């Protein structure tokens, strides 16, 4: 049995590592309440606001597909691709409370045929790439209607 | 339009687009030479050089204005170098225009040229975890076609566009480009051929996504007073507007290279989309409306994106672009031909040259010198483009 690899975020501080219910970590302006992802750290992006204080807030874990596509060809570096390359879908998802759209890969096994504008999806953690000792994880969108796909999380079959 | 609001275009020049693999400076010099010759202006009479930068050719690309001035032979002319992604060329035009309108120079040369790598554009090298352009590739694998495809899918969902509509845009532009000696791809295609090409980013296929090309374009811009004196006529082609406005908050359409949009949660109202605001500002500056437009050159980075532009430059209402296309309104010979040059579809993108090339096409069209792709009787044209990081441009040219 291969040794269990350590799971590390592909980027620090952008999402929680809660395997059951992960969330993107955005910022909320202390002055005007504006949400931002990735987090605002210095100055509020709302031109009417002079805010400099930001709270870190988890963003909505579910949303509706604004649009979607797939990557039929292997993206260039700095994307780290598995060999052989396996195409994946990408969704841009509207978060209702934040009124913003966040893009992400869709979990493996779900292609465009299983997606639709307006379909509900939820945030999960999935492997972006790995090396000998680590799995680097990132947020991915997974359809909520059971449209298929592998769990792509802890204990997934292809690990 | 009063003379203190417009500048004359005395000459336009281009180096053919292709994958020539030579130094970008050569393409710029060839284009500049043609533009100066067309204008009948000597290089030594140019007092301002506005370069459009390329970021993929080292230091000479970052200071393009000086690079071209030195290669043409130092004359002491003042220079500027502009980078604004796809709108770099328009920013260079605007720099030259501002100098002329401010009375700081009479004759300006605008030049943009690029030598591009093969395949998807990727971020410049190095690991940069604070650069959105690096992060979108690394964390998602989101290429430029990813964004074009998200917009295309949205059109299908909201307005009932079909893959055949998108393919028809390619067919139209390929036919126009056949007649353009500066175009890289000069081959007619059928809808079936487009739909049989490999899927790159669903629903967009290989033949519907613009390539990356080498090429160069240049313009000679002058004050109205100089132009009248130099040509002995009042019949001049003029630049009446150069819109380079940036987006307004909140920007609610996902835009390259962003991973997320702004939040609209705190805003009472959301204004026009960025692309539309670019064109609206151009119309306001020129004091005309979309009904005055005879032809347009728009940034068809993808076939579907051209349809978005019909609406964003206000040729029709939202959701009506497919009808315009199907009715032949935007074909040469139609009501308002779009991309009679063949567009990016036939050129491929040479970033710093492209917005200048759009204006070159309008200039030749308005002079009646576009050969077999001529739009008969055209007197007013508009260009539009959008690139990364809140850059876009729209130029209105009239004769």
Coordinates of C-alpha atoms in Angstrom, one line a residue:
Chain A
X1 CA 0.0 0.0 0.0
X2 CA 1.5 3.4 -1.0
X3 CA 2.2 5.8 1.9
X4 CA -0.5 8.4 2.5
X5 CA 0.5 11.7 1.1
X6 CA 0.2 14.9 3.1
X7 CA -2.5 17.2 1.8
X8 CA -1.4 20.8 1.4
X9 CA -3.4 23.8 0.0
X10 CA -2.1 24.8 -3.4
X11 CA -2.3 28.3 -2.2
X12 CA -2.2 29.5 1.4
X13 CA -5.1 31.2 3.0
X14 CA -7.6 31.1 0.2
X15 CA -9.9 28.4 1.6
X16 CA -10.4 26.3 4.7
X17 CA -9.1 22.7 4.8
X18 CA -12.3 21.3 6.3
X19 CA -12.6 18.1 4.3
X20 CA -16.4 17.8 5.0
X21 CA -17.5 21.4 4.4
X22 CA -14.7 23.5 3.0
X23 CA -15.2 27.2 2.2
X24 CA -13.4 29.9 0.3
X25 CA -12.0 32.6 2.5
X26 CA -12.9 36.1 1.4
X27 CA -12.7 39.5 3.0
X28 CA -15.5 41.8 4.2
X29 CA -14.8 45.5 4.5
X30 CA -15.3 46.8 8.0
X31 CA -16.6 50.1 6.6
X32 CA -18.9 49.3 3.6
X33 CA -19.3 45.5 3.9
X34 CA -17.9 44.8 0.5
X35 CA -17.0 41.2 -0.1
X36 CA -13.8 40.3 -2.0
X37 CA -12.2 37.1 -3.2
X38 CA -9.3 36.7 -3.0
X39 CA -9.1 38.7 0.2
X40 CA -8.6 42.4 0.2
X41 CA -5.7 43.3 2.5
X42 CA -4.9 47.0 2.1
X43 CA -7.7 49.2 0.7
X44 CA -11.3 48.6 -0.2
X45 CA -12.1 48.3 -3.9
X46 CA -15.3 50.1 -3.6
X47 CA -14.4 53.6 -4.9
X48 CA -16.9 55.2 -2.5
X49 CA -15.2 53.6 0.6
X50 CA -12.0 54.5 2.4
X51 CA -12.0 51.2 4.4
X52 CA -8.7 49.7 5.5
X53 CA -10.0 47.1 8.0
X54 CA -11.1 43.7 6.7
X55 CA -12.6 40.7 8.3
X56 CA -11.8 37.2 6.9
X57 CA -15.1 35.6 6.1
X58 CA -16.0 32.2 4.7
X59 CA -18.0 32.6 1.5
X60 CA -21.1 30.7 0.6
X61 CA -20.4 27.0 0.0
X62 CA -23.0 26.6 -2.6
X63 CA -24.1 28.6 -5.7
X64 CA -25.6 28.5 -9.1
X65 CA -23.6 28.0 -12.3
X66 CA -23.3 31.3 -14.2
X67 CA -21.5 29.6 -17.1
X68 CA -19.2 26.7 -17.8
X69 CA -16.8 25.2 -20.2
X70 CA -13.9 22.7 -20.3
X71 CA -10.2 22.5 -21.0
X72 CA -10.0 20.3 -24.1
X73 CA -6.3 20.9 -24.4
X74 CA -3.7 20.8 -21.7
X75 CA -3.2 24.3 -20.2
X76 CA 0.3 25.7 -20.3
X77 CA 2.5 26.2 -17.2
X78 CA 2.2 27.2 -14.4
X79 CA -0.7 24.7 -14.6
X80 CA 0.8 21.4 -13.3
X81 CA -0.7 18.7 -15.4
X82 CA -0.9 15.0 -14.8
X83 CA 0.4 12.7 -17.4
X84 CA -1.4 11.7 -19.5
X85 CA -3.5 14.8 -19.5
X86 CA -7.2 14.4 -18.5
X87 CA -9.5 17.2 -19.7
X88 CA -11.6 18.8 -17.0
X89 CA -14.6 21.1 -16.8
X90 CA -14.6 24.7 -15.4
X91 CA -17.5 26.5 -13.9
X92 CA -18.1 30.1 -13.0
X93 CA -20.5 30.1 -10.1
X94 CA -22.7 32.8 -8.7
X95 CA -22.8 33.1 -4.9
X96 CA -26.1 34.6 -3.9
X97 CA -25.3 36.3 -0.6
X98 CA -22.1 37.8 -1.9
X99 CA -23.4 38.6 -5.4
X100 CA -20.2 37.6 -7.0
X101 CA -19.0 34.9 -9.4
X102 CA -16.1 32.6 -8.6
X103 CA -14.5 30.4 -11.1
X104 CA -13.1 26.9 -10.3
X105 CA -12.5 23.5 -11.7
X106 CA -15.3 21.1 -11.6
X107 CA -14.7 17.7 -9.9
X108 CA -13.2 15.0 -12.2
X109 CA -15.7 12.9 -14.0
X110 CA -18.2 15.7 -14.6
X111 CA -18.1 17.0 -18.1
X112 CA -20.0 19.9 -19.7
X113 CA -22.9 17.6 -20.7
X114 CA -23.7 17.2 -17.0
X115 CA -23.6 21.0 -16.3
X116 CA -26.2 23.7 -17.0
X117 CA -26.5 27.4 -16.4
X118 CA -28.4 27.8 -13.1
X119 CA -27.5 24.4 -11.8
X120 CA -26.7 24.2 -8.1
X121 CA -23.1 23.3 -7.1
X122 CA -21.2 23.0 -3.9
X123 CA -17.6 23.6 -3.0
X124 CA -15.3 20.7 -2.3
X125 CA -11.6 20.2 -2.0
X126 CA -9.9 18.2 -4.7
X127 CA -6.4 17.4 -5.8
X128 CA -4.8 19.9 -8.2
X129 CA -1.5 18.1 -8.5
X130 CA 0.9 15.9 -6.5
X131 CA 4.5 15.2 -5.9
X132 CA 6.1 12.2 -4.2
X133 CA 5.0 13.2 -0.7
X134 CA 2.2 15.7 -1.1
X135 CA -1.2 16.3 -2.6
X136 CA -1.8 19.9 -3.4
X137 CA -5.5 20.7 -3.0
X138 CA -7.7 23.4 -4.4
X139 CA -11.4 24.3 -4.4
X140 CA -13.6 22.6 -7.0
X141 CA -17.3 22.8 -7.8
X142 CA -19.4 19.7 -7.6
X143 CA -23.0 19.4 -8.9
X144 CA -25.5 19.1 -6.1
X145 CA -28.0 17.1 -8.2
X146 CA -25.9 14.0 -8.2
X147 CA -24.9 14.5 -11.8
X148 CA -22.0 12.2 -11.3
X149 CA -18.3 12.7 -10.8
X150 CA -16.0 11.1 -8.3
X151 CA -15.8 12.3 -4.8
X152 CA -12.3 13.6 -5.5
X153 CA -11.6 14.0 -1.8
X154 CA -10.3 11.9 1.0
X155 CA -10.5 8.2 0.3
X156 CA -11.3 8.6 -3.4
X157 CA -10.8 5.4 -5.4
X158 CA -8.0 6.6 -7.6
X159 CA -5.8 7.9 -4.8
Chain B
X1 CA -16.2 68.4 -35.1
X2 CA -13.8 71.2 -34.2
X3 CA -10.1 70.9 -35.0
X4 CA -9.1 70.9 -31.4
X5 CA -11.0 67.7 -30.8
X6 CA -9.7 65.5 -33.7
X7 CA -6.5 64.6 -35.4
X8 CA -5.8 63.6 -39.0
X9 CA -4.6 60.2 -40.2
X10 CA -2.2 60.9 -43.0
X11 CA -0.8 57.4 -43.4
X12 CA -1.4 53.8 -42.4
X13 CA 0.9 50.8 -42.8
X14 CA 1.1 47.2 -41.8
X15 CA 3.6 44.3 -42.0
X16 CA 1.6 41.2 -43.0
X17 CA 0.5 39.0 -40.0
X18 CA 2.0 35.5 -39.9
X19 CA 4.4 33.3 -37.9
X20 CA 7.6 34.8 -39.3
X21 CA 9.8 34.3 -36.3
X22 CA 11.8 37.4 -36.8
X23 CA 12.6 40.3 -34.4
X24 CA 9.4 42.3 -33.8
X25 CA 11.3 45.5 -34.5
X26 CA 11.5 44.5 -38.2
X27 CA 7.7 44.3 -38.4
X28 CA 7.3 47.7 -36.8
X29 CA 9.8 49.3 -39.1
X30 CA 8.2 47.9 -42.2
X31 CA 4.8 49.1 -41.0
X32 CA 6.2 52.5 -40.1
X33 CA 7.9 52.9 -43.4
X34 CA 4.7 52.1 -45.3
X35 CA 2.7 54.6 -43.1
X36 CA 5.2 57.4 -43.6
X37 CA 5.3 56.7 -47.4
X38 CA 1.5 56.8 -47.6
X39 CA 1.5 60.0 -45.6
X40 CA 4.3 61.5 -47.7
X41 CA 6.1 62.5 -44.5
X42 CA 9.8 62.0 -43.9
X43 CA 10.9 60.2 -40.7
X44 CA 13.0 63.3 -39.9
X45 CA 9.7 65.4 -39.8
X46 CA 8.2 63.2 -37.1
X47 CA 8.4 64.9 -33.7
X48 CA 6.7 62.2 -31.5
X49 CA 6.8 58.4 -31.5
X50 CA 4.1 56.5 -29.6
X51 CA 5.1 52.9 -29.2
X52 CA 2.8 50.1 -28.1
X53 CA 4.7 47.6 -26.0
X54 CA 5.2 43.9 -26.3
X55 CA 5.9 42.0 -23.0
X56 CA 7.3 38.9 -24.6
X57 CA 10.4 40.3 -26.3
X58 CA 12.6 41.6 -23.5
X59 CA 13.6 45.1 -22.7
X60 CA 13.2 46.5 -26.2
X61 CA 9.6 45.5 -26.1
X62 CA 8.9 47.4 -22.8
X63 CA 10.2 50.6 -24.3
X64 CA 8.8 50.2 -27.8
X65 CA 8.7 53.9 -28.6
X66 CA 12.4 54.3 -28.0
X67 CA 13.2 51.0 -29.8
X68 CA 11.5 52.1 -33.0
X69 CA 12.9 55.6 -32.8
X70 CA 16.4 54.3 -32.4
X71 CA 16.0 51.8 -35.2
X72 CA 14.7 54.5 -37.5
X73 CA 17.6 56.7 -36.5
X74 CA 17.7 59.0 -33.4
X75 CA 16.4 62.4 -34.3
X76 CA 15.7 63.7 -30.9
X77 CA 11.9 63.0 -31.3
X78 CA 10.1 62.5 -28.0
X79 CA 8.8 59.0 -27.3
X80 CA 6.3 57.2 -25.2
X81 CA 5.7 53.5 -24.7
X82 CA 2.3 52.2 -23.7
X83 CA 1.3 48.8 -22.3
X84 CA -2.4 48.1 -21.9
X85 CA -2.8 44.5 -23.0
X86 CA -5.0 44.2 -26.1
X87 CA -5.7 48.0 -25.9
X88 CA -1.9 48.9 -26.0
X89 CA -2.2 50.1 -29.6
X90 CA -5.1 52.4 -28.8
X91 CA -3.3 53.8 -25.8
X92 CA -0.4 54.6 -28.1
X93 CA -2.8 56.3 -30.5
X94 CA -4.3 58.2 -27.6
X95 CA -0.8 59.3 -26.4
X96 CA -0.1 60.7 -29.9
X97 CA -3.5 62.3 -30.1
X98 CA -3.1 64.0 -26.7
X99 CA 0.3 65.4 -27.7
X100 CA -1.1 66.8 -30.9
X101 CA -4.3 68.2 -29.4
X102 CA -2.2 69.8 -26.6
X103 CA -0.2 71.6 -29.3
X104 CA 3.0 69.9 -28.2
X105 CA 3.7 68.2 -31.5
X106 CA 2.4 68.3 -35.1
X107 CA 3.4 65.0 -36.5
X108 CA 3.3 61.7 -34.6
X109 CA 4.2 58.2 -35.6
X110 CA 2.3 55.3 -33.8
X111 CA 3.8 51.9 -34.0
X112 CA 3.1 48.5 -32.5
X113 CA 4.6 45.1 -33.4
X114 CA 4.9 41.7 -31.8
X115 CA 6.7 38.4 -32.2
X116 CA 4.6 35.7 -30.4
X117 CA 5.2 32.2 -29.1
X118 CA 3.1 29.3 -30.3
X119 CA 0.0 28.0 -28.6
X120 CA -1.9 29.4 -25.6
X121 CA -0.7 32.7 -24.2
X122 CA 0.8 32.0 -20.8
X123 CA 2.0 34.3 -18.1
X124 CA 5.6 35.5 -18.4
X125 CA 8.0 33.3 -16.4
X126 CA 8.7 32.9 -12.7
X127 CA 6.5 31.8 -9.8
X128 CA 4.4 34.8 -8.8
X129 CA 1.8 34.0 -6.2
X130 CA 0.6 37.5 -6.1
X131 CA -0.1 37.9 -9.8
X132 CA -3.7 37.1 -10.8
X133 CA -2.5 36.1 -14.3
X134 CA -0.2 33.5 -12.9
X135 CA -2.7 32.3 -10.4
X136 CA -5.6 31.6 -12.8
X137 CA -3.3 29.3 -14.8
X138 CA -1.8 27.6 -11.8
X139 CA -5.0 27.1 -9.7
X140 CA -7.6 26.5 -12.4
X141 CA -5.8 26.0 -15.7
X142 CA -8.0 28.9 -17.0
X143 CA -6.6 30.0 -20.4
X144 CA -7.9 32.9 -22.4
X145 CA -10.3 30.6 -24.4
X146 CA -11.7 29.5 -21.0
X147 CA -13.2 33.0 -20.6
X148 CA -14.3 33.3 -24.2
X149 CA -16.1 30.0 -23.8
X150 CA -17.9 31.1 -20.6
X151 CA -19.2 34.1 -22.5
X152 CA -20.2 31.9 -25.5
X153 CA -22.1 29.4 -23.3
X154 CA -23.9 32.3 -21.7
X155 CA -25.1 33.6 -25.1
X156 CA -26.4 30.1 -25.9
X157 CA -28.3 30.0 -22.6
X158 CA -29.6 33.5 -22.6
X159 CA -30.2 34.3 -26.2
X160 CA -30.5 30.9 -27.9
X161 CA -27.3 31.2 -29.9
X162 CA -26.2 28.0 -31.5
X163 CA -22.9 26.5 -32.4
X164 CA -23.8 27.0 -36.0
X165 CA -24.2 30.7 -35.4
X166 CA -20.7 30.9 -33.9
X167 CA -19.4 28.9 -36.9
X168 CA -21.1 31.3 -39.3
X169 CA -19.1 34.2 -37.8
X170 CA -15.9 32.4 -38.7
X171 CA -17.2 31.6 -42.2
X172 CA -18.1 35.3 -42.7
X173 CA -14.7 36.5 -41.5
X174 CA -12.7 33.9 -43.4
X175 CA -14.4 35.0 -46.6
X176 CA -13.6 38.6 -46.0
X177 CA -10.0 37.8 -45.1
X178 CA -9.5 36.1 -48.4
X179 CA -9.2 39.5 -49.9
X180 CA -6.8 41.0 -47.4
X181 CA -3.1 40.7 -48.3
X182 CA -2.1 41.5 -44.7
X183 CA -4.1 38.6 -43.2
X184 CA -2.4 35.5 -42.0
X185 CA -5.1 33.0 -42.8
X186 CA -6.6 33.4 -46.2
X187 CA -8.7 30.3 -46.7
X188 CA -12.5 30.0 -47.0
X189 CA -14.2 27.6 -44.6
X190 CA -17.6 26.1 -44.3
X191 CA -19.8 25.8 -41.2
X192 CA -19.3 22.0 -41.3
X193 CA -15.5 22.4 -41.4
X194 CA -15.7 24.7 -38.4
X195 CA -17.9 22.3 -36.5
X196 CA -15.6 19.4 -37.3
X197 CA -12.5 21.2 -35.9
X198 CA -11.4 20.0 -32.4
X199 CA -13.2 21.4 -29.3
X200 CA -10.8 23.6 -27.4
X201 CA -13.1 25.1 -24.7
X202 CA -16.7 23.9 -25.1
X203 CA -18.6 25.3 -27.1
X204 CA -15.7 26.9 -28.9
X205 CA -13.6 25.0 -31.5
X206 CA -10.1 25.4 -32.8
X207 CA -11.2 27.3 -35.9
X208 CA -13.2 29.7 -33.7
X209 CA -10.4 30.8 -31.5
X210 CA -7.9 33.4 -32.7
X211 CA -4.3 32.4 -33.0
X212 CA -1.3 34.3 -31.8
X213 CA 0.6 36.0 -34.6
X214 CA 3.6 38.1 -35.6
X215 CA 2.8 41.4 -37.2
X216 CA 3.2 45.1 -37.1
X217 CA 1.0 48.2 -37.7
X218 CA 1.6 51.9 -37.8
X219 CA -0.2 55.2 -38.3
X220 CA 1.0 58.8 -39.0
X221 CA -1.2 61.2 -37.1
X222 CA -1.0 65.0 -37.4
X223 CA -2.7 68.1 -36.4
X224 CA -5.6 69.2 -38.6
X225 CA -3.7 72.3 -39.6
X226 CA -0.6 70.4 -40.6
X227 CA -2.7 67.9 -42.6
X228 CA -4.4 70.6 -44.6
X229 CA -1.2 72.4 -45.3
X230 CA 0.6 69.1 -46.2
X231 CA -2.2 67.7 -48.4
X232 CA -3.6 70.9 -49.8
X233 CA -7.1 69.5 -49.2
X234 CA -9.8 69.6 -46.5
X235 CA -10.9 66.0 -47.3
X236 CA -9.1 64.2 -44.5
X237 CA -9.6 61.0 -42.6
X238 CA -9.8 61.9 -38.9
X239 CA -9.7 60.2 -35.5
X240 CA -12.8 61.6 -33.7
X241 CA -12.7 59.5 -30.5
X242 CA -10.4 57.3 -28.6
X243 CA -12.1 55.7 -25.7
X244 CA -9.8 54.0 -23.2
X245 CA -12.1 54.1 -20.2
X246 CA -11.6 51.6 -17.4
X247 CA -14.4 49.6 -15.7
X248 CA -16.6 50.9 -13.0
X249 CA -17.2 49.1 -9.7
X250 CA -18.7 46.7 -9.2
X251 CA -17.5 44.8 -12.3
X252 CA -19.9 41.9 -12.4
X253 CA -18.8 40.1 -15.5
X254 CA -15.9 37.7 -15.0
X255 CA -13.0 39.3 -16.7
X256 CA -9.5 38.1 -17.7
X257 CA -7.4 37.3 -15.7
X258 CA -9.8 37.4 -12.7
X259 CA -10.8 34.3 -10.7
X260 CA -13.8 36.1 -9.2
X261 CA -15.9 39.2 -10.0
X262 CA -16.4 42.2 -7.7
X263 CA -19.3 41.7 -5.3
X264 CA -22.4 43.6 -6.2
X265 CA -23.9 43.0 -2.7
X266 CA -23.3 46.6 -1.5
X267 CA -24.3 48.4 -4.7
X268 CA -27.8 49.7 -5.4
X269 CA -27.3 49.6 -9.1
X270 CA -24.9 48.2 -11.6
X271 CA -24.0 50.3 -14.6
X272 CA -23.4 49.1 -18.2
X273 CA -20.9 46.2 -18.6
X274 CA -17.3 47.3 -19.2
X275 CA -17.3 46.5 -22.9
X276 CA -20.4 48.5 -23.5
X277 CA -19.1 51.4 -21.5
X278 CA -16.0 51.6 -23.7
X279 CA -18.1 52.0 -26.8
X280 CA -20.6 54.4 -25.1
X281 CA -17.7 56.7 -24.2
X282 CA -16.4 56.7 -27.8
X283 CA -19.8 57.6 -29.2
X284 CA -20.1 60.4 -26.6
X285 CA -16.7 61.7 -27.5
X286 CA -17.3 61.7 -31.2
X287 CA -20.8 63.2 -30.8
X288 CA -22.4 60.5 -32.9
X289 CA -24.5 57.4 -32.3
X290 CA -24.5 53.8 -33.5
X291 CA -26.9 54.7 -36.3
X292 CA -24.1 56.7 -37.9
X293 CA -21.7 53.7 -38.2
X294 CA -21.0 52.3 -41.6
X295 CA -18.6 49.5 -40.6
X296 CA -16.8 48.2 -37.5
X297 CA -13.7 46.3 -36.6
X298 CA -14.2 44.4 -33.4
X299 CA -12.0 42.1 -31.3
X300 CA -13.2 38.6 -32.3
X301 CA -10.9 36.7 -30.0
X302 CA -13.5 34.1 -30.5
X303 CA -16.3 33.7 -33.1
X304 CA -18.9 34.1 -30.3
X305 CA -17.3 37.2 -28.9
X306 CA -18.0 39.0 -32.2
X307 CA -21.7 38.6 -31.5
X308 CA -21.3 40.1 -28.0
X309 CA -19.6 43.1 -29.6
X310 CA -22.6 43.8 -32.0
X311 CA -24.6 44.5 -28.8
X312 CA -21.8 46.2 -26.9
X313 CA -21.1 48.7 -29.7
X314 CA -24.9 49.2 -29.8
X315 CA -25.5 47.9 -33.4
X316 CA -28.5 46.1 -32.0
X317 CA -30.2 45.4 -28.7
X318 CA -29.1 42.6 -26.4
X319 CA -30.0 39.2 -27.7
X320 CA -30.4 40.4 -31.3
X321 CA -26.8 39.8 -32.5
X322 CA -27.6 36.3 -34.0
X323 CA -30.4 37.9 -36.0
X324 CA -28.1 40.5 -37.4
X325 CA -25.6 37.9 -38.4
X326 CA -28.2 35.6 -39.9
X327 CA -29.7 38.5 -41.9
X328 CA -26.4 39.3 -43.4
X329 CA -26.3 42.8 -41.9
X330 CA -22.7 42.4 -40.8
X331 CA -21.4 40.8 -44.0
X332 CA -19.7 43.0 -46.6
X333 CA -22.6 44.3 -48.6
X334 CA -24.9 44.3 -45.6
X335 CA -26.2 47.2 -43.5
X336 CA -23.1 47.5 -41.2
X337 CA -20.3 45.2 -42.1
X338 CA -18.2 44.0 -39.1
X339 CA -14.6 42.9 -39.5
X340 CA -14.3 43.4 -43.3
X341 CA -10.6 43.0 -42.7
X342 CA -11.2 39.4 -41.8
X343 CA -10.8 40.2 -38.1
X344 CA -8.6 38.4 -35.6
X345 CA -10.1 35.2 -37.1
X346 CA -7.9 35.8 -40.2
X347 CA -5.1 37.7 -38.5
X348 CA -4.4 36.0 -35.2
X349 CA -3.5 38.4 -32.4
X350 CA -0.3 40.4 -32.4
X351 CA -1.2 42.2 -29.2
X352 CA 0.4 45.7 -29.4
X353 CA -0.3 45.9 -33.2
X354 CA -3.8 44.8 -33.2
X355 CA -5.7 47.9 -32.1
X356 CA -3.6 49.9 -34.5
X357 CA -4.4 47.5 -37.3
X358 CA -8.1 47.9 -36.6
X359 CA -7.7 51.6 -37.3
X360 CA -5.5 51.0 -40.4
X361 CA -8.4 49.0 -41.8
X362 CA -10.9 51.7 -41.1
X363 CA -8.6 54.3 -42.7
X364 CA -8.2 52.3 -45.9
X365 CA -12.0 51.5 -46.0
X366 CA -12.9 55.2 -45.6
X367 CA -10.5 56.1 -48.4
X368 CA -12.0 53.6 -50.7
X369 CA -8.8 51.7 -50.9
X370 CA -9.8 48.3 -49.5
X371 CA -9.9 46.5 -52.8
X372 CA -12.2 43.5 -53.1
X373 CA -13.3 43.8 -49.4
X374 CA -14.3 47.4 -49.8
X375 CA -17.4 48.6 -47.9
X376 CA -19.0 50.9 -50.4
X377 CA -19.6 54.5 -49.4
X378 CA -18.3 54.1 -45.9
X379 CA -17.7 57.4 -44.1
X380 CA -17.7 56.5 -40.4
X381 CA -16.2 53.4 -38.7
X382 CA -15.7 52.2 -35.1
X383 CA -13.2 49.8 -33.6
X384 CA -13.6 48.0 -30.3
X385 CA -11.4 45.7 -28.2
X386 CA -11.0 44.5 -24.7
X387 CA -8.0 42.9 -23.0
X388 CA -6.7 41.9 -19.6
X389 CA -6.8 43.9 -16.4
X390 CA -9.5 46.4 -17.3
X391 CA -8.2 47.5 -20.6
X392 CA -10.3 48.2 -23.6
X393 CA -10.6 50.7 -26.4
X394 CA -12.8 52.0 -29.0
X395 CA -11.7 54.4 -31.8
X396 CA -14.0 56.3 -34.1
X397 CA -12.7 57.3 -37.5
X398 CA -14.5 59.4 -40.1
X399 CA -13.9 60.8 -43.6

